């Protein structure tokens, strides 16, 4: 493989959890950044990330991390992005790129745009890849390989900055899409947020059963429940923030889902064999298409 | 490894799909049966199973398959078990075991018990293991390894027959549990049937979006949706039969789930951060316990 020059010279990661440490590992492993410095409010975590070899340098303060950075990526829960940007932007050099990996985009754009400083390019991003784990121990360099990364640049964003951000994510192995924050939030509400909401709910329903039933449920989880429990093991703060910050789109999709569930409930109650078989046949096709999209 | 003598001399499989072919492959590979003969109403499928080396013999008729069998395992959709048993039982030798792998047990017991012949021991079973695929091409010998198989022997069942059936499933690598059909159906309603119902629903909700949205959903499926789409790719006839035959338990669990979903919907609508974080923290524990139960 021919080694390309790094896309970014100095990269700063703010929040070195699952995603932050994966971005850092991938950037270093694939040579997308020449040097990666990180900062985290949790000093222990930052020290662990350094000891694990996930980053080149641990900064003593957020300002130290961003001062000389060519690109700063905020990797904290979406509710924290506004406050982090408010602190980071004034310390960044003119012409540098501020980005993030948040799972909601309308709220992040609304929180960050007003606190930007002249000359800093804000290019929001969301890598659609992840696991149910959190923390820097669980990050890995290949997380974004073959996955999609969605950029939602504000109107009038600097095209060179958008291109650089896209080149960075491509260097990590991702495919890149560009869309509006609103469109992002609608699509992600159904592909990611609603599945998590439902998983949290059904696992909660099980936890409400009498204690002696729990173990039985866990024993027989291979019957389907385990697929749901994986999502429901995801980070509570991250997901609290997602639902608080994409409320309208999530409630809209939840409304459609609930209607459809009621129709199916009725079909079961009345023993409507044809209706059940027809729906179950139709959904098979979706699985096939996801496999074709190589996202299975 | 010391080779044990086969648990069963002659095993007959009725319905050589995903589960039937996996039982056959496992029984032959682990030496749990000396010889496996199969019958399927679909002659092509039966010929394919033979060509694939999944079975020793393909029987020309159901009666041929079961006449000399020491154990007969019905591996068709649960709605077909009664009719299959009605045809098989009179042709079986006294003292032989009739079993099944159906995903519901109360209905199978109710359908099969009345058509049994004197001297045939009916020991219903449900291996809690599977995939979203169907057909003999997709069966494999290790499917039951480390998974649970639940036996629901009718009251007064011959204990030697129960023990033999348990020994057979242990020889395929399974752990064995014994319980009543009613208890089985309640537990499986939440661990397997409700997760499938929800998966079918949400994938259906997506299929109802405008056409141009579908592909986007499939592209970004790695955000969580793919976990649901897997279950919704499962066999339509098999699952139609499950819901028709475990209606009450499924509706009961669906009722609880719907209530919980409404509570969460309210928490999102009112921005109740604490409630969301509390639930999401509680469900993490379930994931940990499933990993401990080695069913993740
Ligand atoms: N997990 C996924 O599957 C996934 C996928 C795509 C995108 N995302 C997005 O990626 C972001 C991070 O998620 P994650 O899964 O990596 O979570 P994580 O493993 O919990 O990491 C989040 C990190 O951010 C730190 N942090 C919180 N507030 C901060 C602040 N004000 N300044 C600096 N650091 C702060 C946290 O430290 P403390 O614990 O000390 O607060 C933690 O180290 C979220 O916006 C999420 O929506 C996640
Ligand atoms: N898939 C799972 O994950 C799973 C797990 C545990 C238990 N189970 C149970 O296992 C059983 C089989 O499921 P599967 O996944 O193996 O489905 P499958 O791959 O579709 O196989 C079912 C087979 O039964 C045949 N069949 C249908 N009616 C029949 C009849 N009257 N006589 C003989 N054969 C008949 C079918 O042939 P035709 O196509 O010609 O009808 C087909 O070959 C079901 O009771 C299911 O509840 C499934």
Coordinates of N, CA, C and O in Angstrom, one line a residue, chain A residues 189-245:
Chain A
X189 N -33.6 8.9 13.2 CA -34.7 8.6 14.2 C -35.2 7.2 13.9 O -35.4 6.4 14.9
X190 N -35.3 6.8 12.7 CA -35.9 5.4 12.4 C -34.8 4.3 12.4 O -34.9 3.2 12.8
X191 N -33.6 4.7 11.8 CA -32.5 3.6 11.7 C -31.8 3.4 13.0 O -31.2 2.4 13.1
X192 N -31.8 4.3 13.9 CA -31.0 4.1 15.1 C -31.7 4.5 16.4 O -31.7 3.7 17.3
X193 N -32.4 5.6 16.4 CA -32.9 6.1 17.7 C -34.1 5.3 18.1 O -34.2 4.8 19.3
X194 N -35.0 5.0 17.2 CA -36.2 4.2 17.6 C -35.8 2.7 17.9 O -36.3 2.2 19.0
X195 N -34.9 2.1 17.2 CA -34.4 0.8 17.6 C -33.8 0.8 19.1 O -34.1 -0.1 19.8
X196 N -33.1 1.8 19.4 CA -32.6 1.9 20.8 C -33.7 2.0 21.8 O -33.7 1.4 22.8
X197 N -34.6 2.9 21.4 CA -35.7 3.2 22.4 C -36.5 1.9 22.6 O -36.9 1.6 23.8
X198 N -36.8 1.2 21.6 CA -37.5 -0.1 21.7 C -36.7 -1.1 22.5 O -37.3 -1.8 23.4
X199 N -35.5 -1.2 22.3 CA -34.6 -2.1 23.0 C -34.6 -1.8 24.5 O -34.8 -2.7 25.3
X200 N -34.4 -0.5 24.8 CA -34.4 -0.1 26.2 C -35.8 -0.5 26.8 O -35.9 -0.9 28.0
X201 N -36.9 -0.3 26.1 CA -38.2 -0.6 26.6 C -38.4 -2.0 26.9 O -38.8 -2.4 28.0
X202 N -38.1 -2.9 26.0 CA -38.4 -4.3 26.2 C -37.5 -4.9 27.3 O -37.9 -5.7 28.1
X203 N -36.3 -4.4 27.3 CA -35.4 -4.9 28.4 C -35.9 -4.4 29.8 O -35.9 -5.1 30.8
X204 N -36.5 -3.2 29.8 CA -37.1 -2.7 31.0 C -38.3 -3.5 31.4 O -38.5 -3.8 32.5
X205 N -39.1 -3.9 30.4 CA -40.3 -4.7 30.6 C -39.9 -6.0 31.3 O -40.5 -6.5 32.3
X206 N -38.8 -6.6 30.9 CA -38.3 -7.8 31.5 C -37.8 -7.6 32.9 O -38.1 -8.4 33.8
X207 N -37.1 -6.4 33.1 CA -36.6 -6.1 34.5 C -37.8 -5.9 35.5 O -37.6 -6.0 36.7
X208 N -39.0 -5.6 34.9 CA -40.1 -5.4 35.8 C -40.8 -6.7 36.1 O -41.7 -6.8 37.0
X209 N -40.5 -7.8 35.4 CA -41.1 -9.1 35.8 C -40.5 -9.5 37.2 O -39.5 -9.0 37.6
X210 N -41.2 -10.4 37.8 CA -40.7 -10.9 39.1 C -39.3 -11.4 38.9 O -38.9 -12.0 37.9
X211 N -38.5 -11.1 40.0 CA -37.1 -11.4 40.0 C -36.7 -12.8 39.5 O -35.8 -13.0 38.7
X212 N -37.5 -13.8 39.9 CA -37.1 -15.2 39.5 C -37.3 -15.5 38.0 O -36.9 -16.5 37.5
X213 N -38.0 -14.6 37.3 CA -38.1 -14.8 35.9 C -36.9 -14.3 35.1 O -36.6 -14.7 34.0
X214 N -36.2 -13.3 35.7 CA -35.1 -12.7 35.0 C -34.1 -13.7 34.5 O -33.7 -13.7 33.3
X215 N -33.6 -14.5 35.4 CA -32.6 -15.5 35.0 C -33.0 -16.4 33.8 O -32.3 -16.7 32.9
X216 N -34.3 -16.8 33.9 CA -34.9 -17.6 32.8 C -34.8 -16.8 31.5 O -34.4 -17.4 30.4
X217 N -35.1 -15.5 31.5 CA -35.1 -14.7 30.3 C -33.7 -14.7 29.7 O -33.5 -14.8 28.5
X218 N -32.7 -14.5 30.6 CA -31.4 -14.4 30.2 C -30.9 -15.7 29.6 O -30.1 -15.8 28.6
X219 N -31.3 -16.8 30.2 CA -30.9 -18.2 29.8 C -31.4 -18.4 28.3 O -30.7 -19.0 27.5
X220 N -32.6 -18.0 28.1 CA -33.2 -18.3 26.7 C -33.1 -17.1 25.8 O -33.8 -17.0 24.8
X221 N -32.1 -16.2 26.0 CA -32.0 -15.0 25.2 C -31.7 -15.3 23.8 O -31.9 -14.5 22.9
X222 N -31.1 -16.5 23.5 CA -30.8 -16.8 22.1 C -32.0 -16.9 21.2 O -31.8 -17.0 20.0
X223 N -33.2 -16.9 21.8 CA -34.4 -17.0 21.0 C -34.7 -15.7 20.3 O -35.7 -15.6 19.5
X224 N -34.0 -14.6 20.5 CA -34.2 -13.3 19.9 C -33.9 -12.2 20.8 O -33.5 -11.1 20.4
X225 N -34.2 -12.3 22.1 CA -34.0 -11.2 23.1 C -32.6 -10.7 23.1 O -32.4 -9.5 23.3
X226 N -31.6 -11.5 22.9 CA -30.2 -11.0 22.9 C -29.9 -9.9 21.9 O -29.2 -9.0 22.2
X227 N -30.6 -10.0 20.8 CA -30.4 -8.9 19.8 C -30.8 -7.6 20.3 O -30.3 -6.5 19.9
X228 N -31.9 -7.6 21.1 CA -32.4 -6.3 21.7 C -31.5 -5.9 22.9 O -31.3 -4.7 23.1
X229 N -31.1 -6.9 23.6 CA -30.3 -6.5 24.9 C -29.0 -5.9 24.5 O -28.5 -5.1 25.3
X230 N -28.5 -6.2 23.4 CA -27.2 -5.5 23.0 C -27.4 -4.0 22.9 O -26.6 -3.3 23.5
X231 N -28.4 -3.6 22.2 CA -28.6 -2.1 22.1 C -28.9 -1.5 23.4 O -28.4 -0.4 23.7
X232 N -29.6 -2.2 24.3 CA -30.0 -1.7 25.6 C -28.9 -1.6 26.6 O -29.0 -1.2 27.7
X233 N -27.7 -2.2 26.2 CA -26.5 -2.1 27.0 C -25.7 -0.8 26.7 O -24.7 -0.6 27.3
X234 N -26.2 0.0 25.8 CA -25.5 1.2 25.3 C -25.4 2.3 26.4 O -26.2 2.3 27.3
X235 N -24.5 3.2 26.2 CA -24.2 4.2 27.3 C -25.5 5.1 27.6 O -26.1 5.7 26.7
X236 N -25.9 5.1 28.9 CA -27.1 5.8 29.3 C -27.0 7.3 29.1 O -28.1 7.9 28.7
X237 N -25.9 8.0 29.3 CA -25.8 9.4 29.2 C -25.9 9.8 27.7 O -26.6 10.7 27.3
X238 N -25.1 9.1 26.9 CA -25.1 9.4 25.5 C -26.6 9.3 25.0 O -27.0 10.1 24.2
X239 N -27.3 8.2 25.4 CA -28.6 8.0 24.8 C -29.7 8.9 25.4 O -30.6 9.3 24.7
X240 N -29.5 9.2 26.7 CA -30.4 10.3 27.2 C -30.3 11.5 26.4 O -31.3 12.1 25.9
X241 N -29.1 11.9 26.1 CA -28.9 13.2 25.3 C -29.5 13.0 23.9 O -30.0 14.0 23.3
X242 N -29.4 11.9 23.3 CA -29.9 11.7 21.9 C -31.4 11.9 21.9 O -32.0 12.7 21.1
X243 N -32.1 11.3 22.9 CA -33.6 11.5 22.9 C -34.0 12.9 23.3 O -35.0 13.4 22.7
X244 N -33.3 13.5 24.1 CA -33.6 14.9 24.5 C -33.4 15.8 23.3 O -34.1 16.9 23.2
X245 N -32.5 15.5 22.4 CA -32.1 16.4 21.4 C -32.6 16.0 20.0 O -32.3 16.7 19.0

